[in-house]
Amino acid sequence: FAVREVLLRALCPPLDAREALVRHSRGLAGAARAAGNLTIAASVMDRMESLLLTPGASTPGSLTVDRCACKLEQARILWAKGEADLAIRTAAVLGPALEAMERSALVAGPRTRGLEVQARQLAGRWMAAARSESTQRIIDGHLRPAVERAVVGGGTHTQRRQAHLTLANFLVELHQ
């Protein structure tokens, strides 16, 4: 990981280096998670978060799009580890936080919107699986807002399709 980090920093322009490093780390952690290597996945994301928290990287305690991307991957790792409550809380907080970032015009764009839609979908899906919230709250608080933000907010075709599919699958499961 350290060699790749150095290469990404050297090859990418300064403004794109952080985003490329986050994207690479998320991909690496996702592959490790899919392979069942949760310890490796968690260590990659912990390393990435520590890099994002270095002095000068951002205001301490503030959420950036890069940190939200890392938090979302960490939530997926937590879910895979069986830590459902913490995974759900993390994903549930990220959706509104990303929406607020975009509305305040701090960071707007398809990346922010995509992360927000993913966070809302995961929170809703995981709440349904864990049966931790009522059906109405899952629909109104997570799945429907994911669809609305993907459609009205100009999300990509893939984001719109995935948001609709997640809501549809949830509704189908209710009636089976």
PDB file of C-alpha atoms in Angstrom:
ATOM      1  CA  PHE A   1       0.000   0.000   0.000  1.00  0.00           C
ATOM      2  CA  ALA A   2       2.789   2.438   0.862  1.00  0.00           C
ATOM      3  CA  VAL A   3       4.467   2.024  -2.550  1.00  0.00           C
ATOM      4  CA  ARG A   4       1.185   2.632  -4.360  1.00  0.00           C
ATOM      5  CA  GLU A   5       0.558   5.665  -2.192  1.00  0.00           C
ATOM      6  CA  VAL A   6       3.909   7.177  -3.190  1.00  0.00           C
ATOM      7  CA  LEU A   7       3.330   6.379  -6.871  1.00  0.00           C
ATOM      8  CA  LEU A   8      -0.144   7.920  -6.856  1.00  0.00           C
ATOM      9  CA  ARG A   9       1.191  11.055  -5.189  1.00  0.00           C
ATOM     10  CA  ALA A  10       4.020  11.324  -7.715  1.00  0.00           C
ATOM     11  CA  LEU A  11       1.962  10.632 -10.840  1.00  0.00           C
ATOM     12  CA  CYS A  12      -1.205  12.598 -10.086  1.00  0.00           C
ATOM     13  CA  PRO A  13      -1.520  16.367 -10.143  1.00  0.00           C
ATOM     14  CA  PRO A  14      -1.726  17.789  -6.602  1.00  0.00           C
ATOM     15  CA  LEU A  15      -5.458  18.428  -6.746  1.00  0.00           C
ATOM     16  CA  ASP A  16      -6.264  14.937  -8.017  1.00  0.00           C
ATOM     17  CA  ALA A  17      -3.802  12.984  -5.859  1.00  0.00           C
ATOM     18  CA  ARG A  18      -6.022  12.799  -2.789  1.00  0.00           C
ATOM     19  CA  GLU A  19      -9.093  11.715  -4.742  1.00  0.00           C
ATOM     20  CA  ALA A  20      -7.079   9.104  -6.670  1.00  0.00           C
ATOM     21  CA  LEU A  21      -5.600   7.794  -3.442  1.00  0.00           C
ATOM     22  CA  VAL A  22      -9.050   7.563  -1.823  1.00  0.00           C
ATOM     23  CA  ARG A  23     -10.479   5.834  -4.894  1.00  0.00           C
ATOM     24  CA  HIS A  24      -7.593   3.370  -4.968  1.00  0.00           C
ATOM     25  CA  SER A  25      -7.877   2.672  -1.222  1.00  0.00           C
ATOM     26  CA  ARG A  26     -11.628   2.101  -1.471  1.00  0.00           C
ATOM     27  CA  GLY A  27     -11.083  -0.298  -4.369  1.00  0.00           C
ATOM     28  CA  LEU A  28      -8.381  -2.178  -2.499  1.00  0.00           C
ATOM     29  CA  ALA A  29     -10.464  -2.348   0.688  1.00  0.00           C
ATOM     30  CA  GLY A  30     -13.537  -3.425  -1.299  1.00  0.00           C
ATOM     31  CA  ALA A  31     -11.598  -6.239  -2.964  1.00  0.00           C
ATOM     32  CA  ALA A  32     -10.207  -7.374   0.393  1.00  0.00           C
ATOM     33  CA  ARG A  33     -13.704  -7.233   1.914  1.00  0.00           C
ATOM     34  CA  ALA A  34     -15.159  -9.255  -0.972  1.00  0.00           C
ATOM     35  CA  ALA A  35     -12.415 -11.841  -0.503  1.00  0.00           C
ATOM     36  CA  GLY A  36     -13.203 -12.069   3.209  1.00  0.00           C
ATOM     37  CA  ASN A  37      -9.969 -10.381   4.332  1.00  0.00           C
ATOM     38  CA  LEU A  38     -11.680  -7.937   6.659  1.00  0.00           C
ATOM     39  CA  THR A  39      -8.542  -7.206   8.665  1.00  0.00           C
ATOM     40  CA  ILE A  40      -6.710  -6.054   5.547  1.00  0.00           C
ATOM     41  CA  ALA A  41      -9.733  -4.038   4.397  1.00  0.00           C
ATOM     42  CA  ALA A  42     -10.006  -2.308   7.764  1.00  0.00           C
ATOM     43  CA  SER A  43      -6.275  -1.539   7.933  1.00  0.00           C
ATOM     44  CA  VAL A  44      -6.309  -0.001   4.438  1.00  0.00           C
ATOM     45  CA  MET A  45      -9.200   2.279   5.368  1.00  0.00           C
ATOM     46  CA  ASP A  46      -7.653   3.154   8.740  1.00  0.00           C
ATOM     47  CA  ARG A  47      -4.446   4.144   6.944  1.00  0.00           C
ATOM     48  CA  MET A  48      -6.416   6.215   4.446  1.00  0.00           C
ATOM     49  CA  GLU A  49      -8.317   7.984   7.197  1.00  0.00           C
ATOM     50  CA  SER A  50      -5.091   8.779   9.031  1.00  0.00           C
ATOM     51  CA  LEU A  51      -3.707  10.305   5.816  1.00  0.00           C
ATOM     52  CA  LEU A  52      -6.833  12.416   5.438  1.00  0.00           C
ATOM     53  CA  LEU A  53      -6.488  13.625   9.029  1.00  0.00           C
ATOM     54  CA  THR A  54      -2.865  14.728   8.745  1.00  0.00           C
ATOM     55  CA  PRO A  55      -2.205  18.379   9.600  1.00  0.00           C
ATOM     56  CA  GLY A  56      -3.194  20.592   6.716  1.00  0.00           C
ATOM     57  CA  ALA A  57      -5.332  17.922   5.032  1.00  0.00           C
ATOM     58  CA  SER A  58      -8.569  19.304   6.431  1.00  0.00           C
ATOM     59  CA  THR A  59      -9.994  20.974   9.490  1.00  0.00           C
ATOM     60  CA  PRO A  60      -9.912  18.506  12.395  1.00  0.00           C
ATOM     61  CA  GLY A  61     -13.343  17.001  12.970  1.00  0.00           C
ATOM     62  CA  SER A  62     -14.704  18.232   9.657  1.00  0.00           C
ATOM     63  CA  LEU A  63     -16.188  15.915   7.095  1.00  0.00           C
ATOM     64  CA  THR A  64     -14.956  16.131   3.550  1.00  0.00           C
ATOM     65  CA  VAL A  65     -16.162  14.135   0.559  1.00  0.00           C
ATOM     66  CA  ASP A  66     -13.000  12.033   0.761  1.00  0.00           C
ATOM     67  CA  ARG A  67     -13.564  11.288   4.445  1.00  0.00           C
ATOM     68  CA  CYS A  68     -17.203  10.425   3.730  1.00  0.00           C
ATOM     69  CA  ALA A  69     -16.081   8.005   1.014  1.00  0.00           C
ATOM     70  CA  CYS A  70     -13.763   6.344   3.521  1.00  0.00           C
ATOM     71  CA  LYS A  71     -16.471   6.257   6.200  1.00  0.00           C
ATOM     72  CA  LEU A  72     -18.846   4.573   3.756  1.00  0.00           C
ATOM     73  CA  GLU A  73     -16.309   1.851   2.985  1.00  0.00           C
ATOM     74  CA  GLN A  74     -15.636   1.469   6.707  1.00  0.00           C
ATOM     75  CA  ALA A  75     -19.385   0.994   7.227  1.00  0.00           C
ATOM     76  CA  ARG A  76     -19.372  -1.789   4.628  1.00  0.00           C
ATOM     77  CA  ILE A  77     -16.484  -3.447   6.445  1.00  0.00           C
ATOM     78  CA  LEU A  78     -18.315  -3.143   9.773  1.00  0.00           C
ATOM     79  CA  TRP A  79     -21.394  -4.744   8.222  1.00  0.00           C
ATOM     80  CA  ALA A  80     -19.285  -7.602   6.872  1.00  0.00           C
ATOM     81  CA  LYS A  81     -17.761  -8.071  10.357  1.00  0.00           C
ATOM     82  CA  GLY A  82     -21.251  -8.393  11.831  1.00  0.00           C
ATOM     83  CA  GLU A  83     -21.220  -5.027  13.585  1.00  0.00           C
ATOM     84  CA  ALA A  84     -24.625  -4.098  12.196  1.00  0.00           C
ATOM     85  CA  ASP A  85     -25.551  -1.309  14.628  1.00  0.00           C
ATOM     86  CA  LEU A  86     -22.378   0.663  14.036  1.00  0.00           C
ATOM     87  CA  ALA A  87     -22.533   0.110  10.265  1.00  0.00           C
ATOM     88  CA  ILE A  88     -26.146   1.314  10.146  1.00  0.00           C
ATOM     89  CA  ARG A  89     -25.430   4.388  12.270  1.00  0.00           C
ATOM     90  CA  THR A  90     -22.440   5.321  10.121  1.00  0.00           C
ATOM     91  CA  ALA A  91     -24.336   4.996   6.832  1.00  0.00           C
ATOM     92  CA  ALA A  92     -27.427   6.743   8.235  1.00  0.00           C
ATOM     93  CA  VAL A  93     -25.374   9.785   9.288  1.00  0.00           C
ATOM     94  CA  LEU A  94     -23.474  10.062   6.006  1.00  0.00           C
ATOM     95  CA  GLY A  95     -26.517  10.563   3.742  1.00  0.00           C
ATOM     96  CA  PRO A  96     -27.773  13.754   5.397  1.00  0.00           C
ATOM     97  CA  ALA A  97     -24.197  14.992   5.959  1.00  0.00           C
ATOM     98  CA  LEU A  98     -23.391  14.690   2.250  1.00  0.00           C
ATOM     99  CA  GLU A  99     -26.680  16.352   1.308  1.00  0.00           C
ATOM    100  CA  ALA A 100     -25.898  19.248   3.661  1.00  0.00           C
ATOM    101  CA  MET A 101     -22.418  19.601   2.170  1.00  0.00           C
ATOM    102  CA  GLU A 102     -23.903  19.814  -1.296  1.00  0.00           C
ATOM    103  CA  ARG A 103     -26.691  22.221  -0.325  1.00  0.00           C
ATOM    104  CA  SER A 104     -24.249  24.562   1.376  1.00  0.00           C
ATOM    105  CA  ALA A 105     -22.326  24.631  -1.914  1.00  0.00           C
ATOM    106  CA  LEU A 106     -19.173  23.465  -0.164  1.00  0.00           C
ATOM    107  CA  VAL A 107     -18.877  20.518  -2.494  1.00  0.00           C
ATOM    108  CA  ALA A 108     -21.299  19.827  -5.285  1.00  0.00           C
ATOM    109  CA  GLY A 109     -21.128  17.295  -8.025  1.00  0.00           C
ATOM    110  CA  PRO A 110     -21.852  13.769  -9.098  1.00  0.00           C
ATOM    111  CA  ARG A 111     -19.333  12.246  -6.688  1.00  0.00           C
ATOM    112  CA  THR A 112     -20.986  13.827  -3.650  1.00  0.00           C
ATOM    113  CA  ARG A 113     -24.439  12.915  -4.905  1.00  0.00           C
ATOM    114  CA  GLY A 114     -23.372   9.336  -5.676  1.00  0.00           C
ATOM    115  CA  LEU A 115     -21.959   8.835  -2.193  1.00  0.00           C
ATOM    116  CA  GLU A 116     -25.095  10.291  -0.632  1.00  0.00           C
ATOM    117  CA  VAL A 117     -27.359   7.971  -2.634  1.00  0.00           C
ATOM    118  CA  GLN A 118     -25.177   4.964  -1.752  1.00  0.00           C
ATOM    119  CA  ALA A 119     -25.186   5.852   1.946  1.00  0.00           C
ATOM    120  CA  ARG A 120     -28.973   6.216   2.018  1.00  0.00           C
ATOM    121  CA  GLN A 121     -29.477   2.948   0.134  1.00  0.00           C
ATOM    122  CA  LEU A 122     -27.128   1.014   2.394  1.00  0.00           C
ATOM    123  CA  ALA A 123     -28.675   2.463   5.541  1.00  0.00           C
ATOM    124  CA  GLY A 124     -32.170   1.514   4.361  1.00  0.00           C
ATOM    125  CA  ARG A 125     -31.155  -1.947   3.181  1.00  0.00           C
ATOM    126  CA  TRP A 126     -29.240  -2.702   6.376  1.00  0.00           C
ATOM    127  CA  MET A 127     -32.031  -1.377   8.606  1.00  0.00           C
ATOM    128  CA  ALA A 128     -34.444  -3.691   6.820  1.00  0.00           C
ATOM    129  CA  ALA A 129     -32.106  -6.673   7.190  1.00  0.00           C
ATOM    130  CA  ALA A 130     -31.512  -5.940  10.883  1.00  0.00           C
ATOM    131  CA  ARG A 131     -35.173  -5.007  11.438  1.00  0.00           C
ATOM    132  CA  SER A 132     -33.960  -2.024  13.402  1.00  0.00           C
ATOM    133  CA  GLU A 133     -36.496   0.500  12.069  1.00  0.00           C
ATOM    134  CA  SER A 134     -40.110   0.507  10.983  1.00  0.00           C
ATOM    135  CA  THR A 135     -40.934  -0.054   7.340  1.00  0.00           C
ATOM    136  CA  GLN A 136     -42.298   3.471   6.957  1.00  0.00           C
ATOM    137  CA  ARG A 137     -39.207   5.018   8.494  1.00  0.00           C
ATOM    138  CA  ILE A 138     -36.924   3.004   6.195  1.00  0.00           C
ATOM    139  CA  ILE A 139     -38.901   4.083   3.135  1.00  0.00           C
ATOM    140  CA  ASP A 140     -39.435   7.727   4.102  1.00  0.00           C
ATOM    141  CA  GLY A 141     -36.094   8.312   5.792  1.00  0.00           C
ATOM    142  CA  HIS A 142     -33.707   6.484   3.495  1.00  0.00           C
ATOM    143  CA  LEU A 143     -34.918   4.727   0.364  1.00  0.00           C
ATOM    144  CA  ARG A 144     -37.301   7.356  -1.013  1.00  0.00           C
ATOM    145  CA  PRO A 145     -34.843  10.219  -0.386  1.00  0.00           C
ATOM    146  CA  ALA A 146     -32.171   8.168  -2.203  1.00  0.00           C
ATOM    147  CA  VAL A 147     -34.462   7.918  -5.241  1.00  0.00           C
ATOM    148  CA  GLU A 148     -35.405  11.603  -5.066  1.00  0.00           C
ATOM    149  CA  ARG A 149     -31.809  12.775  -4.758  1.00  0.00           C
ATOM    150  CA  ALA A 150     -30.715  10.513  -7.616  1.00  0.00           C
ATOM    151  CA  VAL A 151     -33.558  11.575  -9.915  1.00  0.00           C
ATOM    152  CA  VAL A 152     -34.222  15.226  -9.079  1.00  0.00           C
ATOM    153  CA  GLY A 153     -30.630  16.056  -8.281  1.00  0.00           C
ATOM    154  CA  GLY A 154     -29.336  14.934 -11.634  1.00  0.00           C
ATOM    155  CA  GLY A 155     -27.656  11.711 -10.589  1.00  0.00           C
ATOM    156  CA  THR A 156     -26.146   9.434 -13.201  1.00  0.00           C
ATOM    157  CA  HIS A 157     -28.229   6.824 -14.980  1.00  0.00           C
ATOM    158  CA  THR A 158     -26.600   4.094 -12.868  1.00  0.00           C
ATOM    159  CA  GLN A 159     -27.364   5.951  -9.632  1.00  0.00           C
ATOM    160  CA  ARG A 160     -30.994   6.459 -10.629  1.00  0.00           C
ATOM    161  CA  ARG A 161     -31.400   2.825 -11.666  1.00  0.00           C
ATOM    162  CA  GLN A 162     -29.770   1.522  -8.485  1.00  0.00           C
ATOM    163  CA  ALA A 163     -31.859   3.783  -6.242  1.00  0.00           C
ATOM    164  CA  HIS A 164     -35.094   2.649  -7.902  1.00  0.00           C
ATOM    165  CA  LEU A 165     -34.001  -0.981  -7.794  1.00  0.00           C
ATOM    166  CA  THR A 166     -33.181  -0.833  -4.080  1.00  0.00           C
ATOM    167  CA  LEU A 167     -36.575   0.676  -3.263  1.00  0.00           C
ATOM    168  CA  ALA A 168     -38.383  -1.807  -5.531  1.00  0.00           C
ATOM    169  CA  ASN A 169     -36.589  -4.795  -4.000  1.00  0.00           C
ATOM    170  CA  PHE A 170     -37.492  -3.589  -0.525  1.00  0.00           C
ATOM    171  CA  LEU A 171     -41.156  -3.219  -1.466  1.00  0.00           C
ATOM    172  CA  VAL A 172     -41.217  -6.662  -3.111  1.00  0.00           C
ATOM    173  CA  GLU A 173     -39.739  -8.250   0.011  1.00  0.00           C
ATOM    174  CA  LEU A 174     -42.487  -6.632   2.103  1.00  0.00           C
ATOM    175  CA  HIS A 175     -45.188  -8.386   0.096  1.00  0.00           C
ATOM    176  CA  GLN A 176     -43.664 -11.860   0.033  1.00  0.00           C
TER     177      GLN A 176
END
